[in-house]
JSON list of C-alpha atoms and ligand atoms in Angstrom, two decimals:
[
{"chain": "C", "resi": 101, "resn": "UNK", "atom": "CA", "xyz": [0.00, 0.00, 0.00]},
{"chain": "C", "resi": 102, "resn": "UNK", "atom": "CA", "xyz": [1.22, 3.53, -0.77]},
{"chain": "C", "resi": 103, "resn": "UNK", "atom": "CA", "xyz": [0.66, 6.23, 1.84]},
{"chain": "C", "resi": 104, "resn": "UNK", "atom": "CA", "xyz": [-0.01, 9.82, 0.87]},
{"chain": "C", "resi": 105, "resn": "UNK", "atom": "CA", "xyz": [2.26, 12.47, 2.30]},
{"chain": "C", "resi": 106, "resn": "UNK", "atom": "CA", "xyz": [-0.22, 13.51, 4.97]},
{"chain": "C", "resi": 107, "resn": "UNK", "atom": "CA", "xyz": [-0.61, 9.93, 6.19]},
{"chain": "C", "resi": 108, "resn": "UNK", "atom": "CA", "xyz": [3.03, 9.36, 6.84]},
{"chain": "C", "resi": 109, "resn": "UNK", "atom": "CA", "xyz": [4.13, 9.86, 10.42]},
{"chain": "C", "resi": 110, "resn": "UNK", "atom": "CA", "xyz": [4.96, 13.40, 11.36]},
{"chain": "C", "resi": 111, "resn": "UNK", "atom": "CA", "xyz": [8.61, 14.19, 10.75]},
{"chain": "C", "resi": 112, "resn": "UNK", "atom": "CA", "xyz": [10.65, 14.12, 13.93]},
{"chain": "C", "resi": 113, "resn": "UNK", "atom": "CA", "xyz": [10.88, 17.59, 15.45]},
{"chain": "C", "resi": 114, "resn": "UNK", "atom": "CA", "xyz": [14.33, 19.04, 15.66]},
{"chain": "C", "resi": 115, "resn": "UNK", "atom": "CA", "xyz": [14.37, 20.37, 19.21]},
{"chain": "C", "resi": 116, "resn": "UNK", "atom": "CA", "xyz": [15.58, 23.82, 20.12]},
{"chain": "C", "resi": 117, "resn": "UNK", "atom": "CA", "xyz": [18.52, 23.45, 22.49]},
{"chain": "C", "resi": 118, "resn": "UNK", "atom": "CA", "xyz": [19.23, 26.09, 25.08]},
{"chain": "C", "resi": 119, "resn": "UNK", "atom": "CA", "xyz": [22.11, 26.50, 27.44]},
{"chain": "C", "resi": 120, "resn": "UNK", "atom": "CA", "xyz": [21.39, 27.35, 31.06]},
{"chain": "C", "resi": 121, "resn": "UNK", "atom": "CA", "xyz": [23.98, 27.99, 33.75]},
{"chain": "C", "resi": 122, "resn": "UNK", "atom": "CA", "xyz": [23.58, 26.96, 37.35]},
{"chain": "C", "resi": 123, "resn": "UNK", "atom": "CA", "xyz": [25.63, 29.24, 39.58]},
{"chain": "C", "resi": 124, "resn": "UNK", "atom": "CA", "xyz": [25.82, 30.31, 43.20]},
{"chain": "C", "resi": 125, "resn": "UNK", "atom": "CA", "xyz": [28.12, 30.07, 46.18]},
{"chain": "C", "resi": 126, "resn": "UNK", "atom": "CA", "xyz": [30.12, 27.17, 47.51]},
{"chain": "C", "resi": 127, "resn": "UNK", "atom": "CA", "xyz": [28.07, 24.12, 48.51]},
{"chain": "C", "resi": 128, "resn": "UNK", "atom": "CA", "xyz": [24.68, 25.65, 47.78]},
{"chain": "C", "resi": 129, "resn": "UNK", "atom": "CA", "xyz": [23.46, 22.62, 45.81]},
{"chain": "C", "resi": 130, "resn": "UNK", "atom": "CA", "xyz": [24.42, 23.25, 42.16]},
{"chain": "C", "resi": 131, "resn": "UNK", "atom": "CA", "xyz": [25.72, 19.73, 41.50]},
{"chain": "C", "resi": 132, "resn": "UNK", "atom": "CA", "xyz": [22.71, 18.32, 43.34]},
{"chain": "C", "resi": 133, "resn": "UNK", "atom": "CA", "xyz": [20.31, 20.36, 41.17]},
{"chain": "C", "resi": 134, "resn": "UNK", "atom": "CA", "xyz": [21.85, 19.24, 37.87]},
{"chain": "C", "resi": 135, "resn": "UNK", "atom": "CA", "xyz": [21.88, 15.61, 39.07]},
{"chain": "C", "resi": 136, "resn": "UNK", "atom": "CA", "xyz": [18.23, 15.77, 40.18]},
{"chain": "C", "resi": 137, "resn": "UNK", "atom": "CA", "xyz": [16.86, 16.57, 36.73]},
{"chain": "C", "resi": 138, "resn": "UNK", "atom": "CA", "xyz": [19.37, 15.31, 34.21]},
{"chain": "C", "resi": 139, "resn": "UNK", "atom": "CA", "xyz": [18.12, 12.53, 31.96]},
{"chain": "C", "resi": 140, "resn": "UNK", "atom": "CA", "xyz": [21.67, 11.57, 31.07]},
{"chain": "C", "resi": 141, "resn": "UNK", "atom": "CA", "xyz": [24.17, 10.54, 33.70]},
{"chain": "C", "resi": 142, "resn": "UNK", "atom": "CA", "xyz": [25.49, 13.97, 34.63]},
{"chain": "C", "resi": 143, "resn": "UNK", "atom": "CA", "xyz": [29.10, 14.69, 33.94]},
{"chain": "C", "resi": 144, "resn": "UNK", "atom": "CA", "xyz": [30.69, 15.82, 37.17]},
{"chain": "C", "resi": 145, "resn": "UNK", "atom": "CA", "xyz": [34.12, 17.08, 37.99]},
{"chain": "C", "resi": 146, "resn": "UNK", "atom": "CA", "xyz": [34.18, 16.52, 41.72]},
{"chain": "C", "resi": 147, "resn": "UNK", "atom": "CA", "xyz": [37.34, 16.45, 43.75]},
{"chain": "C", "resi": 148, "resn": "UNK", "atom": "CA", "xyz": [37.70, 15.59, 47.40]},
{"chain": "C", "resi": 149, "resn": "UNK", "atom": "CA", "xyz": [37.85, 18.51, 49.78]},
{"chain": "C", "resi": 150, "resn": "UNK", "atom": "CA", "xyz": [41.18, 18.15, 51.52]},
{"chain": "C", "resi": 151, "resn": "UNK", "atom": "CA", "xyz": [42.79, 19.13, 54.73]},
{"chain": "C", "resi": 152, "resn": "UNK", "atom": "CA", "xyz": [44.98, 21.55, 52.73]},
{"chain": "C", "resi": 153, "resn": "UNK", "atom": "CA", "xyz": [41.88, 23.45, 51.55]},
{"chain": "C", "resi": 154, "resn": "UNK", "atom": "CA", "xyz": [40.45, 23.81, 55.05]},
{"chain": "C", "resi": 155, "resn": "UNK", "atom": "CA", "xyz": [41.64, 27.39, 55.64]},
{"chain": "C", "resi": 156, "resn": "UNK", "atom": "CA", "xyz": [40.02, 28.62, 52.42]},
{"chain": "C", "resi": 157, "resn": "UNK", "atom": "CA", "xyz": [36.96, 26.37, 52.07]},
{"chain": "C", "resi": 158, "resn": "UNK", "atom": "CA", "xyz": [34.25, 27.67, 54.38]},
{"chain": "C", "resi": 159, "resn": "UNK", "atom": "CA", "xyz": [32.24, 24.58, 55.28]},
{"chain": "C", "resi": 160, "resn": "UNK", "atom": "CA", "xyz": [29.86, 26.27, 57.72]},
{"chain": "C", "resi": 161, "resn": "UNK", "atom": "CA", "xyz": [26.35, 25.14, 56.82]},
{"chain": "C", "resi": 162, "resn": "UNK", "atom": "CA", "xyz": [27.58, 22.20, 54.74]},
{"chain": "C", "resi": 163, "resn": "UNK", "atom": "CA", "xyz": [29.75, 20.38, 57.26]},
{"chain": "C", "resi": 164, "resn": "UNK", "atom": "CA", "xyz": [28.89, 17.00, 55.69]},
{"chain": "C", "resi": 165, "resn": "UNK", "atom": "CA", "xyz": [30.35, 18.01, 52.37]},
{"chain": "C", "resi": 166, "resn": "UNK", "atom": "CA", "xyz": [33.19, 15.80, 51.14]},
{"chain": "C", "resi": 167, "resn": "UNK", "atom": "CA", "xyz": [33.70, 16.88, 47.52]},
{"chain": "C", "resi": 168, "resn": "UNK", "atom": "CA", "xyz": [33.58, 20.04, 45.44]},
{"chain": "C", "resi": 169, "resn": "UNK", "atom": "CA", "xyz": [33.15, 20.89, 41.75]},
{"chain": "C", "resi": 170, "resn": "UNK", "atom": "CA", "xyz": [36.43, 21.97, 40.18]},
{"chain": "C", "resi": 171, "resn": "UNK", "atom": "CA", "xyz": [35.39, 22.56, 36.56]},
{"chain": "C", "resi": 172, "resn": "UNK", "atom": "CA", "xyz": [31.70, 22.05, 35.85]},
{"chain": "C", "resi": 173, "resn": "UNK", "atom": "CA", "xyz": [28.63, 19.84, 36.00]},
{"chain": "C", "resi": 174, "resn": "UNK", "atom": "CA", "xyz": [26.87, 18.98, 32.79]},
{"chain": "C", "resi": 175, "resn": "UNK", "atom": "CA", "xyz": [23.39, 17.58, 32.34]},
{"chain": "C", "resi": 176, "resn": "UNK", "atom": "CA", "xyz": [20.48, 17.57, 29.92]},
{"chain": "C", "resi": 177, "resn": "UNK", "atom": "CA", "xyz": [16.73, 17.76, 30.32]},
{"chain": "C", "resi": 178, "resn": "UNK", "atom": "CA", "xyz": [13.98, 17.63, 27.71]},
{"chain": "C", "resi": 179, "resn": "UNK", "atom": "CA", "xyz": [11.36, 20.10, 28.91]},
{"chain": "C", "resi": 180, "resn": "UNK", "atom": "CA", "xyz": [9.15, 19.51, 25.89]},
{"chain": "C", "resi": 181, "resn": "UNK", "atom": "CA", "xyz": [9.51, 17.40, 22.76]},
{"chain": "C", "resi": 182, "resn": "UNK", "atom": "CA", "xyz": [10.85, 20.48, 21.01]},
{"chain": "C", "resi": 183, "resn": "UNK", "atom": "CA", "xyz": [12.82, 22.05, 23.84]},
{"chain": "C", "resi": 184, "resn": "UNK", "atom": "CA", "xyz": [15.98, 20.64, 25.35]},
{"chain": "C", "resi": 185, "resn": "UNK", "atom": "CA", "xyz": [18.07, 22.34, 28.01]},
{"chain": "C", "resi": 186, "resn": "UNK", "atom": "CA", "xyz": [21.76, 21.79, 28.49]},
{"chain": "C", "resi": 187, "resn": "UNK", "atom": "CA", "xyz": [22.68, 22.54, 32.06]},
{"chain": "C", "resi": 188, "resn": "UNK", "atom": "CA", "xyz": [26.11, 23.76, 33.07]},
{"chain": "C", "resi": 189, "resn": "UNK", "atom": "CA", "xyz": [26.80, 23.87, 36.78]},
{"chain": "C", "resi": 190, "resn": "UNK", "atom": "CA", "xyz": [29.63, 26.21, 37.72]},
{"chain": "C", "resi": 191, "resn": "UNK", "atom": "CA", "xyz": [32.24, 25.62, 40.40]},
{"chain": "C", "resi": 192, "resn": "UNK", "atom": "CA", "xyz": [31.31, 27.42, 43.63]},
{"chain": "C", "resi": 193, "resn": "UNK", "atom": "CA", "xyz": [34.69, 28.20, 45.07]},
{"chain": "C", "resi": 194, "resn": "UNK", "atom": "CA", "xyz": [36.28, 31.52, 44.17]},
{"chain": "C", "resi": 195, "resn": "UNK", "atom": "CA", "xyz": [39.54, 29.98, 43.11]},
{"chain": "C", "resi": 196, "resn": "UNK", "atom": "CA", "xyz": [37.78, 28.24, 40.19]},
{"chain": "C", "resi": 197, "resn": "UNK", "atom": "CA", "xyz": [35.84, 31.25, 38.97]},
{"chain": "C", "resi": 198, "resn": "UNK", "atom": "CA", "xyz": [38.05, 31.71, 35.93]},
{"chain": "C", "resi": 199, "resn": "UNK", "atom": "CA", "xyz": [35.85, 28.93, 34.44]},
{"chain": "C", "resi": 200, "resn": "UNK", "atom": "CA", "xyz": [32.74, 31.12, 34.48]},
{"chain": "C", "resi": 201, "resn": "UNK", "atom": "CA", "xyz": [33.51, 33.21, 31.39]},
{"chain": "C", "resi": 202, "resn": "UNK", "atom": "CA", "xyz": [34.07, 30.08, 29.38]},
{"chain": "C", "resi": 203, "resn": "UNK", "atom": "CA", "xyz": [30.90, 28.44, 30.70]},
{"chain": "C", "resi": 204, "resn": "UNK", "atom": "CA", "xyz": [28.66, 31.46, 30.19]},
{"chain": "C", "resi": 205, "resn": "UNK", "atom": "CA", "xyz": [29.46, 31.72, 26.47]},
{"chain": "C", "resi": 206, "resn": "UNK", "atom": "CA", "xyz": [26.18, 31.39, 24.56]},
{"chain": "C", "resi": 207, "resn": "UNK", "atom": "CA", "xyz": [24.03, 30.92, 27.66]},
{"chain": "C", "resi": 208, "resn": "UNK", "atom": "CA", "xyz": [20.37, 31.92, 27.38]},
{"chain": "C", "resi": 209, "resn": "UNK", "atom": "CA", "xyz": [20.04, 32.43, 31.10]},
{"chain": "C", "resi": 210, "resn": "UNK", "atom": "CA", "xyz": [21.16, 31.37, 34.54]},
{"chain": "C", "resi": 211, "resn": "UNK", "atom": "CA", "xyz": [19.89, 30.07, 37.85]},
{"chain": "C", "resi": 212, "resn": "UNK", "atom": "CA", "xyz": [21.60, 31.59, 40.88]},
{"chain": "C", "resi": 213, "resn": "UNK", "atom": "CA", "xyz": [21.11, 29.21, 43.77]},
{"chain": "C", "resi": 214, "resn": "UNK", "atom": "CA", "xyz": [21.02, 30.80, 47.20]},
{"chain": "C", "resi": 215, "resn": "UNK", "atom": "CA", "xyz": [21.04, 29.50, 50.78]},
{"chain": "C", "resi": 216, "resn": "UNK", "atom": "CA", "xyz": [19.41, 31.93, 53.21]},
{"chain": "C", "resi": 217, "resn": "UNK", "atom": "CA", "xyz": [21.94, 30.99, 55.92]},
{"chain": "C", "resi": 218, "resn": "UNK", "atom": "CA", "xyz": [24.73, 32.31, 53.71]},
{"chain": "C", "resi": 219, "resn": "UNK", "atom": "CA", "xyz": [23.00, 34.69, 51.35]},
{"chain": "C", "resi": 220, "resn": "UNK", "atom": "CA", "xyz": [26.16, 36.76, 50.84]},
{"chain": "C", "resi": 221, "resn": "UNK", "atom": "CA", "xyz": [27.75, 33.78, 49.06]},
{"chain": "C", "resi": 222, "resn": "UNK", "atom": "CA", "xyz": [25.60, 34.40, 46.00]},
{"chain": "C", "resi": 223, "resn": "UNK", "atom": "CA", "xyz": [26.29, 38.17, 45.73]},
{"chain": "C", "resi": 224, "resn": "UNK", "atom": "CA", "xyz": [29.16, 37.54, 43.32]},
{"chain": "C", "resi": 225, "resn": "UNK", "atom": "CA", "xyz": [27.02, 35.41, 41.02]},
{"chain": "C", "resi": 226, "resn": "UNK", "atom": "CA", "xyz": [24.23, 38.02, 41.01]},
{"chain": "C", "resi": 227, "resn": "UNK", "atom": "CA", "xyz": [26.78, 40.74, 40.17]},
{"chain": "C", "resi": 228, "resn": "UNK", "atom": "CA", "xyz": [28.31, 38.61, 37.46]},
{"chain": "C", "resi": 229, "resn": "UNK", "atom": "CA", "xyz": [25.04, 38.11, 35.54]},
{"chain": "C", "resi": 230, "resn": "UNK", "atom": "CA", "xyz": [23.79, 41.65, 36.13]},
{"chain": "C", "resi": 231, "resn": "UNK", "atom": "CA", "xyz": [27.01, 43.07, 34.72]},
{"chain": "C", "resi": 232, "resn": "UNK", "atom": "CA", "xyz": [26.82, 40.92, 31.61]},
{"chain": "C", "resi": 233, "resn": "UNK", "atom": "CA", "xyz": [23.05, 41.38, 31.15]},
{"chain": "C", "resi": 234, "resn": "UNK", "atom": "CA", "xyz": [22.51, 37.62, 31.24]},
{"chain": "C", "resi": 235, "resn": "UNK", "atom": "CA", "xyz": [18.92, 37.00, 32.40]},
{"chain": "C", "resi": 236, "resn": "UNK", "atom": "CA", "xyz": [18.84, 35.09, 35.68]},
{"chain": "C", "resi": 237, "resn": "UNK", "atom": "CA", "xyz": [16.49, 33.79, 38.30]},
{"chain": "C", "resi": 238, "resn": "UNK", "atom": "CA", "xyz": [17.27, 33.28, 41.97]},
{"chain": "C", "resi": 239, "resn": "UNK", "atom": "CA", "xyz": [16.41, 29.84, 43.32]},
{"chain": "C", "resi": 240, "resn": "UNK", "atom": "CA", "xyz": [16.38, 29.70, 47.11]},
{"chain": "C", "resi": 241, "resn": "UNK", "atom": "CA", "xyz": [17.46, 26.16, 47.98]},
{"chain": "C", "resi": 242, "resn": "UNK", "atom": "CA", "xyz": [15.48, 25.45, 51.13]},
{"chain": "C", "resi": 243, "resn": "UNK", "atom": "CA", "xyz": [17.70, 23.37, 53.40]},
{"chain": "C", "resi": 244, "resn": "UNK", "atom": "CA", "xyz": [15.71, 21.83, 56.27]},
{"chain": "C", "resi": 245, "resn": "UNK", "atom": "CA", "xyz": [17.61, 23.61, 59.03]},
{"chain": "C", "resi": 246, "resn": "UNK", "atom": "CA", "xyz": [17.48, 27.04, 57.39]},
{"chain": "C", "resi": 247, "resn": "UNK", "atom": "CA", "xyz": [14.82, 29.57, 58.37]},
{"chain": "C", "resi": 248, "resn": "UNK", "atom": "CA", "xyz": [12.22, 30.18, 55.65]},
{"chain": "C", "resi": 249, "resn": "UNK", "atom": "CA", "xyz": [11.90, 33.69, 54.28]},
{"chain": "C", "resi": 250, "resn": "UNK", "atom": "CA", "xyz": [9.35, 34.97, 51.80]},
{"chain": "C", "resi": 251, "resn": "UNK", "atom": "CA", "xyz": [10.72, 35.43, 48.28]},
{"chain": "C", "resi": 252, "resn": "UNK", "atom": "CA", "xyz": [10.17, 39.19, 48.63]},
{"chain": "C", "resi": 253, "resn": "UNK", "atom": "CA", "xyz": [12.58, 39.39, 51.59]},
{"chain": "C", "resi": 254, "resn": "UNK", "atom": "CA", "xyz": [15.24, 37.57, 49.59]},
{"chain": "C", "resi": 255, "resn": "UNK", "atom": "CA", "xyz": [14.70, 39.96, 46.69]},
{"chain": "C", "resi": 256, "resn": "UNK", "atom": "CA", "xyz": [15.24, 42.94, 48.99]},
{"chain": "C", "resi": 257, "resn": "UNK", "atom": "CA", "xyz": [18.28, 41.45, 50.68]},
{"chain": "C", "resi": 258, "resn": "UNK", "atom": "CA", "xyz": [19.87, 40.80, 47.28]},
{"chain": "C", "resi": 259, "resn": "UNK", "atom": "CA", "xyz": [18.75, 44.17, 45.97]},
{"chain": "C", "resi": 260, "resn": "UNK", "atom": "CA", "xyz": [17.33, 42.56, 42.83]},
{"chain": "C", "resi": 261, "resn": "UNK", "atom": "CA", "xyz": [15.54, 44.38, 40.03]},
{"chain": "C", "resi": 262, "resn": "UNK", "atom": "CA", "xyz": [11.77, 43.98, 40.21]},
{"chain": "C", "resi": 263, "resn": "UNK", "atom": "CA", "xyz": [11.73, 41.74, 37.13]},
{"chain": "C", "resi": 264, "resn": "UNK", "atom": "CA", "xyz": [14.12, 39.10, 38.48]},
{"chain": "C", "resi": 265, "resn": "UNK", "atom": "CA", "xyz": [12.11, 36.04, 39.60]},
{"chain": "C", "resi": 266, "resn": "UNK", "atom": "CA", "xyz": [12.80, 34.56, 43.03]},
{"chain": "C", "resi": 267, "resn": "UNK", "atom": "CA", "xyz": [11.64, 30.97, 43.50]},
{"chain": "C", "resi": 268, "resn": "UNK", "atom": "CA", "xyz": [11.83, 28.75, 46.58]},
{"chain": "C", "resi": 269, "resn": "UNK", "atom": "CA", "xyz": [13.02, 25.28, 45.63]},
{"chain": "C", "resi": 270, "resn": "UNK", "atom": "CA", "xyz": [14.54, 21.99, 46.71]},
{"chain": "C", "resi": 271, "resn": "UNK", "atom": "CA", "xyz": [17.62, 21.18, 44.62]},
{"chain": "C", "resi": 272, "resn": "UNK", "atom": "CA", "xyz": [17.12, 17.45, 45.30]},
{"chain": "C", "resi": 273, "resn": "UNK", "atom": "CA", "xyz": [13.58, 17.34, 43.93]},
{"chain": "C", "resi": 274, "resn": "UNK", "atom": "CA", "xyz": [13.10, 16.80, 40.20]},
{"chain": "C", "resi": 275, "resn": "UNK", "atom": "CA", "xyz": [9.72, 18.54, 39.96]},
{"chain": "C", "resi": 276, "resn": "UNK", "atom": "CA", "xyz": [10.87, 21.50, 42.02]},
{"chain": "C", "resi": 277, "resn": "UNK", "atom": "CA", "xyz": [13.99, 21.91, 39.86]},
{"chain": "C", "resi": 278, "resn": "UNK", "atom": "CA", "xyz": [11.92, 21.61, 36.67]},
{"chain": "C", "resi": 279, "resn": "UNK", "atom": "CA", "xyz": [9.79, 24.54, 37.88]},
{"chain": "C", "resi": 280, "resn": "UNK", "atom": "CA", "xyz": [12.93, 26.58, 38.42]},
{"chain": "C", "resi": 281, "resn": "UNK", "atom": "CA", "xyz": [14.16, 25.76, 34.91]},
{"chain": "C", "resi": 282, "resn": "UNK", "atom": "CA", "xyz": [10.84, 26.57, 33.27]},
{"chain": "C", "resi": 283, "resn": "UNK", "atom": "CA", "xyz": [10.93, 29.84, 35.21]},
{"chain": "C", "resi": 284, "resn": "UNK", "atom": "CA", "xyz": [14.37, 30.82, 33.94]},
{"chain": "C", "resi": 285, "resn": "UNK", "atom": "CA", "xyz": [13.51, 29.94, 30.32]},
{"chain": "C", "resi": 286, "resn": "UNK", "atom": "CA", "xyz": [10.29, 32.01, 30.54]},
{"chain": "C", "resi": 287, "resn": "UNK", "atom": "CA", "xyz": [12.12, 34.91, 32.10]},
{"chain": "C", "resi": 288, "resn": "UNK", "atom": "CA", "xyz": [14.96, 34.84, 29.56]},
{"chain": "C", "resi": 289, "resn": "UNK", "atom": "CA", "xyz": [12.54, 34.57, 26.64]},
{"chain": "C", "resi": 290, "resn": "UNK", "atom": "CA", "xyz": [10.47, 37.53, 27.82]},
{"chain": "C", "resi": 291, "resn": "UNK", "atom": "CA", "xyz": [13.63, 39.58, 28.36]},
{"chain": "C", "resi": 292, "resn": "UNK", "atom": "CA", "xyz": [14.84, 38.73, 24.84]},
{"chain": "C", "resi": 293, "resn": "UNK", "atom": "CA", "xyz": [11.43, 39.54, 23.35]},
{"chain": "C", "resi": 294, "resn": "UNK", "atom": "CA", "xyz": [11.34, 42.89, 25.21]},
{"chain": "C", "resi": 295, "resn": "UNK", "atom": "CA", "xyz": [14.85, 43.76, 23.97]},
{"chain": "C", "resi": 296, "resn": "UNK", "atom": "CA", "xyz": [13.85, 42.94, 20.38]},
{"chain": "C", "resi": 297, "resn": "UNK", "atom": "CA", "xyz": [10.73, 45.07, 20.74]},
{"chain": "C", "resi": 298, "resn": "UNK", "atom": "CA", "xyz": [12.85, 48.00, 21.93]},
{"chain": "C", "resi": 299, "resn": "UNK", "atom": "CA", "xyz": [15.23, 47.60, 18.99]},
{"chain": "C", "resi": 300, "resn": "UNK", "atom": "CA", "xyz": [12.36, 47.59, 16.49]},
{"chain": "C", "resi": 301, "resn": "UNK", "atom": "CA", "xyz": [10.71, 50.57, 18.16]},
{"chain": "C", "resi": 302, "resn": "UNK", "atom": "CA", "xyz": [13.84, 52.74, 18.02]},
{"chain": "L", "resi": 498, "resn": "LIG", "atom": "N1", "xyz": [19.25, 19.16, 53.11]},
{"chain": "L", "resi": 498, "resn": "LIG", "atom": "C1", "xyz": [19.59, 19.48, 51.89]},
{"chain": "L", "resi": 498, "resn": "LIG", "atom": "N2", "xyz": [20.83, 19.20, 51.50]},
{"chain": "L", "resi": 498, "resn": "LIG", "atom": "C2", "xyz": [21.18, 19.55, 50.25]},
{"chain": "L", "resi": 498, "resn": "LIG", "atom": "C3", "xyz": [20.32, 20.22, 49.38]},
{"chain": "L", "resi": 498, "resn": "LIG", "atom": "N3", "xyz": [20.97, 20.49, 48.22]},
{"chain": "L", "resi": 498, "resn": "LIG", "atom": "C4", "xyz": [22.22, 19.99, 48.39]},
{"chain": "L", "resi": 498, "resn": "LIG", "atom": "N4", "xyz": [22.32, 19.41, 49.61]},
{"chain": "L", "resi": 498, "resn": "LIG", "atom": "C5", "xyz": [23.52, 18.83, 50.18]},
{"chain": "L", "resi": 498, "resn": "LIG", "atom": "O1", "xyz": [24.43, 19.92, 50.32]},
{"chain": "L", "resi": 498, "resn": "LIG", "atom": "C6", "xyz": [25.73, 19.54, 49.95]},
{"chain": "L", "resi": 498, "resn": "LIG", "atom": "C7", "xyz": [26.25, 20.43, 48.84]},
{"chain": "L", "resi": 498, "resn": "LIG", "atom": "O2", "xyz": [25.69, 20.08, 47.61]},
{"chain": "L", "resi": 498, "resn": "LIG", "atom": "P1", "xyz": [26.42, 20.23, 46.19]},
{"chain": "L", "resi": 498, "resn": "LIG", "atom": "O3", "xyz": [25.35, 19.93, 45.20]},
{"chain": "L", "resi": 498, "resn": "LIG", "atom": "O4", "xyz": [27.69, 19.46, 46.12]},
{"chain": "L", "resi": 498, "resn": "LIG", "atom": "O5", "xyz": [26.78, 21.77, 46.17]},
{"chain": "L", "resi": 498, "resn": "LIG", "atom": "P2", "xyz": [27.53, 22.58, 45.04]},
{"chain": "L", "resi": 498, "resn": "LIG", "atom": "O6", "xyz": [26.86, 23.90, 44.99]},
{"chain": "L", "resi": 498, "resn": "LIG", "atom": "O7", "xyz": [27.64, 21.82, 43.78]},
{"chain": "L", "resi": 498, "resn": "LIG", "atom": "O8", "xyz": [28.98, 22.72, 45.69]},
{"chain": "L", "resi": 498, "resn": "LIG", "atom": "P3", "xyz": [30.35, 23.24, 45.01]},
{"chain": "L", "resi": 498, "resn": "LIG", "atom": "O9", "xyz": [30.44, 22.67, 43.67]},
{"chain": "L", "resi": 498, "resn": "LIG", "atom": "O10", "xyz": [31.41, 22.70, 45.95]},
{"chain": "L", "resi": 498, "resn": "LIG", "atom": "O11", "xyz": [30.29, 24.73, 45.08]},
{"chain": "L", "resi": 498, "resn": "LIG", "atom": "C8", "xyz": [25.65, 18.07, 49.57]},
{"chain": "L", "resi": 498, "resn": "LIG", "atom": "O12", "xyz": [26.06, 17.34, 50.70]},
{"chain": "L", "resi": 498, "resn": "LIG", "atom": "C9", "xyz": [24.18, 17.83, 49.28]},
{"chain": "L", "resi": 498, "resn": "LIG", "atom": "O13", "xyz": [23.75, 16.53, 49.56]},
{"chain": "L", "resi": 498, "resn": "LIG", "atom": "C10", "xyz": [19.00, 20.49, 49.84]},
{"chain": "L", "resi": 498, "resn": "LIG", "atom": "O14", "xyz": [18.16, 21.04, 49.14]},
{"chain": "L", "resi": 498, "resn": "LIG", "atom": "N5", "xyz": [18.69, 20.12, 51.11]},
{"chain": "L", "resi": 499, "resn": "LIG", "atom": "MG1", "xyz": [29.25, 21.41, 42.68]}
]
């Protein structure tokens, strides 16, 4: 039997692939977040935290931590049949920050993870994306023993622009992380659309 064109199966959709960065301070849960949602075995570059690093690695709040990211985390998630995100987790410790410029090349947007017990640890990441006009969202990783604050308080403490979304999340929970990622894609898309509108209007 010969099938007409319309009866043949739909051609496979070529998905749009977008690059999203996951940044934030040391030990805030970046590697955990990428691992929680990635549908491929995430690539990790973890090294053991050593005695030699003790004077510089501030472990308060994450005393159980044994390893740290030295280059990046990499994962992938299909949000929709036609939309795939590549996730790049950055190293949290300052001495590895030279990696950030490399990693942020071509990124659509970023998630800045924050821990309310050590909010100041994410200031540098917020500054970094603000300065480069990379759209970002702040994900407050709610550790059990941290006090809960409304998103609005976090926004004020970080002195964020009104348009920057602040979302409470659990970096270990796939659904929670998916919400964060959908949020950052939405935010970045609307920022890009607004910028294009301004260009056309001028
Ligand atoms: N209770 C709790 N623990 C978490 C959560 N997210 C991460 N952790 C734990 O916190 C520690 C730090 O997590 P990582 O994912 O390695 O943090 P990171 O931001 O990648 O750390 P660096 O790469 O060293 O900057 C690990 O021991 C995790 O198991 C969370 O949402 N709740
Ligand atoms: Mg890490």
